[in-house]
PDB file of C-alpha atoms in Angstrom:
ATOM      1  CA  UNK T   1      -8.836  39.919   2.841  1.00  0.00           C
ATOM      2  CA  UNK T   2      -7.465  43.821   1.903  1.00  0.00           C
ATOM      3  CA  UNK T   3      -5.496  41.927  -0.591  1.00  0.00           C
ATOM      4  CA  UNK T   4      -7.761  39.964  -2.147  1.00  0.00           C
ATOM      5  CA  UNK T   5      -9.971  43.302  -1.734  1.00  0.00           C
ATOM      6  CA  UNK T   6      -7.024  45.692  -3.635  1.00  0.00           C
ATOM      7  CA  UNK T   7      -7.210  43.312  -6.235  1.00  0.00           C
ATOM      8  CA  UNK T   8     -10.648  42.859  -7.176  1.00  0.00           C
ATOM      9  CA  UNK T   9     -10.701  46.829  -6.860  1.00  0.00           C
ATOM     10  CA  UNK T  10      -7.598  47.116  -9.394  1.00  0.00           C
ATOM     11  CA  UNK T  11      -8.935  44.592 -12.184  1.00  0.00           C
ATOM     12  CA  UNK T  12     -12.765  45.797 -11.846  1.00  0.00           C
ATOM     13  CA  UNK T  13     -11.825  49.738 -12.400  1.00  0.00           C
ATOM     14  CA  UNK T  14     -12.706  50.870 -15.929  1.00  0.00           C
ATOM     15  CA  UNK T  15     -11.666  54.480 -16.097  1.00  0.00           C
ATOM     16  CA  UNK T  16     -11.692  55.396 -12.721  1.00  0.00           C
ATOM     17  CA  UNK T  17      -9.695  55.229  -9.998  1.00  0.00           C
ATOM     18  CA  UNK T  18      -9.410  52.139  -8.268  1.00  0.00           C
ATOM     19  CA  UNK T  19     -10.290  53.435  -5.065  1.00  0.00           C
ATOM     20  CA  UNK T  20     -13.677  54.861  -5.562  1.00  0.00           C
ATOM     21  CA  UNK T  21     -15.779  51.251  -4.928  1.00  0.00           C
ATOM     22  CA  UNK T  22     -13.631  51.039  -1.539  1.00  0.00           C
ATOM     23  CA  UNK T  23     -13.619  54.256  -0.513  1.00  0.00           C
ATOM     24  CA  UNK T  24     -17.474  54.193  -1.561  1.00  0.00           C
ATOM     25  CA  UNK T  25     -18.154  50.867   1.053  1.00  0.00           C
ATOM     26  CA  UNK T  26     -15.836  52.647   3.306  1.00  0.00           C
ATOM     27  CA  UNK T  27     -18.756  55.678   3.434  1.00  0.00           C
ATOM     28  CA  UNK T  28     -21.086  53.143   3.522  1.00  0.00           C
ATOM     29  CA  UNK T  29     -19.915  51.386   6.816  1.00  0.00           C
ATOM     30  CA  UNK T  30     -19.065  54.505   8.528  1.00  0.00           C
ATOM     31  CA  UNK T  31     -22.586  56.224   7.905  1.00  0.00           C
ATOM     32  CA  UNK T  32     -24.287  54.108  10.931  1.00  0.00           C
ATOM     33  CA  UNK T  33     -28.085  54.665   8.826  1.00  0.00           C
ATOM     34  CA  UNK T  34     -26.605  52.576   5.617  1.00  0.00           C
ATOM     35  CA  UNK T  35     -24.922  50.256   7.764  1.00  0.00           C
ATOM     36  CA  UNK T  36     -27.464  49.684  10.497  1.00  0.00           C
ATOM     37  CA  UNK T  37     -27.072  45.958  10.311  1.00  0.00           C
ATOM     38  CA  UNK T  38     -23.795  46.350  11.641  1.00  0.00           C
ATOM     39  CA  UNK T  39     -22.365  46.055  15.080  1.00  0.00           C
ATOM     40  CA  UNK T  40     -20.120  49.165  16.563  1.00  0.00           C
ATOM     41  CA  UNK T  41     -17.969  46.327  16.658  1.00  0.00           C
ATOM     42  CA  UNK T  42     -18.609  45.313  13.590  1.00  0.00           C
ATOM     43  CA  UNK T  43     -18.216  48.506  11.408  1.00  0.00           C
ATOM     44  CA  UNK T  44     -15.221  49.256  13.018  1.00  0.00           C
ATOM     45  CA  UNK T  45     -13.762  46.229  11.738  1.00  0.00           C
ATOM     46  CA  UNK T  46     -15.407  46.735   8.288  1.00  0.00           C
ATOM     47  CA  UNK T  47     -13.620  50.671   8.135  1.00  0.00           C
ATOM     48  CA  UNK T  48     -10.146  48.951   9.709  1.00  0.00           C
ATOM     49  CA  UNK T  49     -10.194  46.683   6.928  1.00  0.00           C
ATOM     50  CA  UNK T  50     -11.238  48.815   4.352  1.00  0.00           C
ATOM     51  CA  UNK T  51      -8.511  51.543   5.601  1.00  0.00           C
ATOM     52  CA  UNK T  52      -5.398  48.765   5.062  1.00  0.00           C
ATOM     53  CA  UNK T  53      -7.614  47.720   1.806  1.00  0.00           C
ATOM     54  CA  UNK T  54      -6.828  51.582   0.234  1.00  0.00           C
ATOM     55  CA  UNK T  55      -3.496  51.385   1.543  1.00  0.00           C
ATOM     56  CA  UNK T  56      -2.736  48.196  -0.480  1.00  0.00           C
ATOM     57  CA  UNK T  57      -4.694  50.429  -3.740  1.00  0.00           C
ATOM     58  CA  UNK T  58      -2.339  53.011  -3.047  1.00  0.00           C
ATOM     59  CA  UNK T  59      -3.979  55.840  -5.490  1.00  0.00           C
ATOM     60  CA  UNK T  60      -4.376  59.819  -5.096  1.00  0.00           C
ATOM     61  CA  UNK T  61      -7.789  59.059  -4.094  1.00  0.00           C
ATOM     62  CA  UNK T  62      -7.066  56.227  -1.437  1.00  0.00           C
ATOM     63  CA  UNK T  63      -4.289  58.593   0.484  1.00  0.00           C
ATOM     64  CA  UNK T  64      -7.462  61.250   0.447  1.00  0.00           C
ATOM     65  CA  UNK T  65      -9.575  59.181   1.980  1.00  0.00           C
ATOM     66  CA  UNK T  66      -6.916  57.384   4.379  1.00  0.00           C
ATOM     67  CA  UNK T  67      -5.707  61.018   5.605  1.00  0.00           C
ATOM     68  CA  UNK T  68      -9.382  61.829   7.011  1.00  0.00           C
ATOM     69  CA  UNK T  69      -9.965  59.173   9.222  1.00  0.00           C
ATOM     70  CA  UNK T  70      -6.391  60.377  10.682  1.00  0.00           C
ATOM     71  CA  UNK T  71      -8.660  62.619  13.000  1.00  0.00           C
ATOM     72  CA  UNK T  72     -11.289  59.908  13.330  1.00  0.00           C
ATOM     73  CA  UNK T  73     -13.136  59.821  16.819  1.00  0.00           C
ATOM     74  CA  UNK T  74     -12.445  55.826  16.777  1.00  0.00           C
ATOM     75  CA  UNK T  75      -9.248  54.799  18.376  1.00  0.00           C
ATOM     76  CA  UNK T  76      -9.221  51.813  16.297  1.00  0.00           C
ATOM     77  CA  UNK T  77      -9.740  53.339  13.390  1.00  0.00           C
ATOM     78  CA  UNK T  78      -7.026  55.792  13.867  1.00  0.00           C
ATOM     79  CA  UNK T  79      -4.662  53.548  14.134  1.00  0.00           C
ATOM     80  CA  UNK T  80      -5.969  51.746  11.121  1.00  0.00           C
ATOM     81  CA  UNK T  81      -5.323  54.940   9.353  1.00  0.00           C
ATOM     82  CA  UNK T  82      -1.853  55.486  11.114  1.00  0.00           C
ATOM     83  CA  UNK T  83      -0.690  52.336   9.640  1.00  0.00           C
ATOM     84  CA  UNK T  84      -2.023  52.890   6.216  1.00  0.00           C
ATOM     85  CA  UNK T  85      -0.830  55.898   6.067  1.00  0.00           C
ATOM     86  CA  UNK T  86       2.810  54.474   6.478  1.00  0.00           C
ATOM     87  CA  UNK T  87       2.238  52.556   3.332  1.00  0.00           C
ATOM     88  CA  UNK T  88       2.051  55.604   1.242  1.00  0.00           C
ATOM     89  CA  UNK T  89       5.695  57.233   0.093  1.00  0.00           C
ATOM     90  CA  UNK T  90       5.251  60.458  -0.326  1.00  0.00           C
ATOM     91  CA  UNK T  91       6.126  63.809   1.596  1.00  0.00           C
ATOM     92  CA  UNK T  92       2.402  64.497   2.483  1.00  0.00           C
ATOM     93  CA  UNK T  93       2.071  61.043   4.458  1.00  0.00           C
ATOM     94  CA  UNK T  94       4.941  61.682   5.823  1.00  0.00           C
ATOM     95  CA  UNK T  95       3.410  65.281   7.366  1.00  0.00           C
ATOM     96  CA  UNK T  96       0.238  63.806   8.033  1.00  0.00           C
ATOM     97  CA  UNK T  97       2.255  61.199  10.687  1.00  0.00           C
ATOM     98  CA  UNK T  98       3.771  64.155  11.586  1.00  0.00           C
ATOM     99  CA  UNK T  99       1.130  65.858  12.792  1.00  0.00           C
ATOM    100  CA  UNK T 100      -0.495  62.715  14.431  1.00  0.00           C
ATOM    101  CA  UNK T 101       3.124  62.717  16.642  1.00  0.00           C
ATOM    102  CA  UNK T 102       1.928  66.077  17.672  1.00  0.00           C
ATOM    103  CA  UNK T 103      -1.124  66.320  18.308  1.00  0.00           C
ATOM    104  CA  UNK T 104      -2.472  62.573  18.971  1.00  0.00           C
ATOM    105  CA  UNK T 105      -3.806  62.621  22.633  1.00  0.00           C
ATOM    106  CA  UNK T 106      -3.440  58.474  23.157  1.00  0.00           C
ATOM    107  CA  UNK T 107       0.448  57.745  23.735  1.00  0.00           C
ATOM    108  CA  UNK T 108       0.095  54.279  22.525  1.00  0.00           C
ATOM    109  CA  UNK T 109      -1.759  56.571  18.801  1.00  0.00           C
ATOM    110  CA  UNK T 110       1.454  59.102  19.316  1.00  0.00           C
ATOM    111  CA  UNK T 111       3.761  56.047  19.507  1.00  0.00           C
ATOM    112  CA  UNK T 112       2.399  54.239  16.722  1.00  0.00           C
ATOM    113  CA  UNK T 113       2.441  57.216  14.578  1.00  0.00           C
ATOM    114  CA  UNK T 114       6.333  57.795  15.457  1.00  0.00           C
ATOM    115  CA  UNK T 115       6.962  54.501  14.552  1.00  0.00           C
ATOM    116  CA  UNK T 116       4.943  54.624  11.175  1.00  0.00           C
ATOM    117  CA  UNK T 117       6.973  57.528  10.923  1.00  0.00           C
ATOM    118  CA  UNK T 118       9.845  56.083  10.949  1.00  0.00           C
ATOM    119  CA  UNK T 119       8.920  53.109   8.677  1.00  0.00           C
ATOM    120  CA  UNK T 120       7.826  55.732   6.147  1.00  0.00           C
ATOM    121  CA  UNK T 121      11.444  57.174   6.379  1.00  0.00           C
ATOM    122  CA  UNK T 122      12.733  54.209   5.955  1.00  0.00           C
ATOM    123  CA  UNK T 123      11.216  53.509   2.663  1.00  0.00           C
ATOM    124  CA  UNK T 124      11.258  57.024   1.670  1.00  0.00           C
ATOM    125  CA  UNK T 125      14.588  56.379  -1.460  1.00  0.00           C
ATOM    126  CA  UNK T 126      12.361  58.451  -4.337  1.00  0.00           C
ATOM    127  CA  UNK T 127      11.436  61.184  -1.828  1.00  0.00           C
ATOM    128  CA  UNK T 128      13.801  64.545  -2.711  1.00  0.00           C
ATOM    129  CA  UNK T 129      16.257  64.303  -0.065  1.00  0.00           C
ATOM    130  CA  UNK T 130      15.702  67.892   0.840  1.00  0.00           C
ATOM    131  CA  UNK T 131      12.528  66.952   2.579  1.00  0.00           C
ATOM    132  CA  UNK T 132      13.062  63.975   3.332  1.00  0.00           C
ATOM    133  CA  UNK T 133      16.226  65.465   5.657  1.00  0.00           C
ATOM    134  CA  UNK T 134      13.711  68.133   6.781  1.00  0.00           C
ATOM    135  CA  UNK T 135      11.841  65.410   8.181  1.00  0.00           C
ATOM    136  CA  UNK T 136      14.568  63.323   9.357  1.00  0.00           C
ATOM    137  CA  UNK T 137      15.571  66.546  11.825  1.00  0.00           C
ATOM    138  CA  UNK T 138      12.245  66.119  12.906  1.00  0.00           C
ATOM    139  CA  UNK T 139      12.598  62.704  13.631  1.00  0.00           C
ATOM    140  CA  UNK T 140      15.747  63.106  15.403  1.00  0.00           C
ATOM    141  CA  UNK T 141      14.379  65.486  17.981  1.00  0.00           C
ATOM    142  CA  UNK T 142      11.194  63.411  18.455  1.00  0.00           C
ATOM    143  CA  UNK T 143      13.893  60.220  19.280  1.00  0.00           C
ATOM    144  CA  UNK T 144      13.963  60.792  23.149  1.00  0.00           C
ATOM    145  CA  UNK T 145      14.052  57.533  24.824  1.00  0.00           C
ATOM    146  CA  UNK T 146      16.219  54.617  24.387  1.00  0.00           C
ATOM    147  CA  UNK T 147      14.052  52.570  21.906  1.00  0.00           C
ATOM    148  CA  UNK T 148      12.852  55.616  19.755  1.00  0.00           C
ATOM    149  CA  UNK T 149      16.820  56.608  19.668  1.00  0.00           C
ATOM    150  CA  UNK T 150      17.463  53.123  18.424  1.00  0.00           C
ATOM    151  CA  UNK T 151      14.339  53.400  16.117  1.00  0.00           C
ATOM    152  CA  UNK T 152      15.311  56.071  14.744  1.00  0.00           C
ATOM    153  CA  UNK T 153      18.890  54.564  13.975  1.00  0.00           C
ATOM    154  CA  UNK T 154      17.483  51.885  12.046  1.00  0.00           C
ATOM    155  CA  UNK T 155      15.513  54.939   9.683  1.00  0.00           C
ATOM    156  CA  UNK T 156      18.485  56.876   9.604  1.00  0.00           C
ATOM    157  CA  UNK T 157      20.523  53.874   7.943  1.00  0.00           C
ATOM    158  CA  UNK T 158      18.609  53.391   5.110  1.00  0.00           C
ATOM    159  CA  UNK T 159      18.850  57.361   4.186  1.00  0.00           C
ATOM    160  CA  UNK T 160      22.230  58.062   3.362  1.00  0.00           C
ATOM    161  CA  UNK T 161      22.730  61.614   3.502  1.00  0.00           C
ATOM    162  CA  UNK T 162      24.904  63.929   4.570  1.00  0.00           C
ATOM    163  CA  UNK T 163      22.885  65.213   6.839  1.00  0.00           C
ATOM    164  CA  UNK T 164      21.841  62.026   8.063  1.00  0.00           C
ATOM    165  CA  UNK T 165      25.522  61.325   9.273  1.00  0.00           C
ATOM    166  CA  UNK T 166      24.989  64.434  11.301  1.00  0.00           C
ATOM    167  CA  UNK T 167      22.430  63.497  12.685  1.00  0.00           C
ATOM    168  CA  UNK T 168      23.550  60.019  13.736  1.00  0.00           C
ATOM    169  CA  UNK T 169      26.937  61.729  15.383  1.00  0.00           C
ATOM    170  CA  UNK T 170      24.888  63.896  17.516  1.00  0.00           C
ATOM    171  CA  UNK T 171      22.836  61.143  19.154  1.00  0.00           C
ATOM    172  CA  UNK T 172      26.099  58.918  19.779  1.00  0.00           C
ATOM    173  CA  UNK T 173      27.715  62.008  21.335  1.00  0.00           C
ATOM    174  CA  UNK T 174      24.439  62.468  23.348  1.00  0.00           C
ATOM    175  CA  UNK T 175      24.512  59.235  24.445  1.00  0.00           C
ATOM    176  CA  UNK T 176      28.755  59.385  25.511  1.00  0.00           C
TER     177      UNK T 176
END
């Protein structure tokens, strides 16, 4: 369905950004008076939907509105916007997981943002290294238990760098 939604968004834009119509249902079904037909369950399901649907979009305008609901009261929701956010390569989604690592109350949230984290990293080849190595230091001091050491391995692979070797020689010799 967020495909089939991305697409309809993409062809149906005239001038505008392809993410206005979904980001405008997304205020919709959040705004409980426009949506009162709607379950709890329900619009969170709608917004969770709509979050992966911007994602998929992928415009200036769909990272805005992905990086509010980072905050969002909604655990669900949240997380919707922790994994969208992942989709998005660029520096500022890659602070904005950041900052949900650090400040994210719900372990299961902080792990899921680590690990979007990650995945962002990953993917991040037209990033400028500089920051990208910035945030792989980051990364490598957040890797603290067995499976975020490994997960952060797997990131660090795919970002060859100089300082990324570093990086990987300290955690074997950590883990000698």
């Amino acid at each position: 369905l967020p495909q089939a939604l991305a697409d309809v968004a993409k062809r149906r834009v005239d001038a505008g950004d392809a993410a206005a119509p979904v980001a405008d249902m997304l205020h919709q079904v959040t705004d409980a008076r426009a949506g009162a037909e709607l379950t709890p369950e329900q619009r969170t399901a709608a917004r969770c939907v709509l979050l992966e649907t911007l994602a998929l979009v992928g415009t200036d305008m769909a990272f805005s509105e992905t990086s509010t609901l980072l905050t969002d009261e909604n655990v669900d929701v949240r997380k919707a916007a922790i994994n969208a956010l992942g989709r998005f390569q660029r520096t500022e989604a890659l602070a904005g997981l950041q900052s949900r690592v650090n400040e994210e109350q719900d372990a299961a949230l902080r792990t899921l943002a680590y690990s979007a984290y990650l995945a962002s990293l990953r993917n991040a080849g037209a990033l400028p290294r500089k920051e990208v190595d910035a945030h792989l230091e980051y990364a490598f001091q957040q890797a603290q238990t067995t499976a975020a050491s490994r997960e952060f391995l797997a990131a660090a692979t795919k970002l060859p760098s100089l300082a990324c070797l570093h990086l990987i020689e300290k955690l074997i010799a950590s883990e000698d």
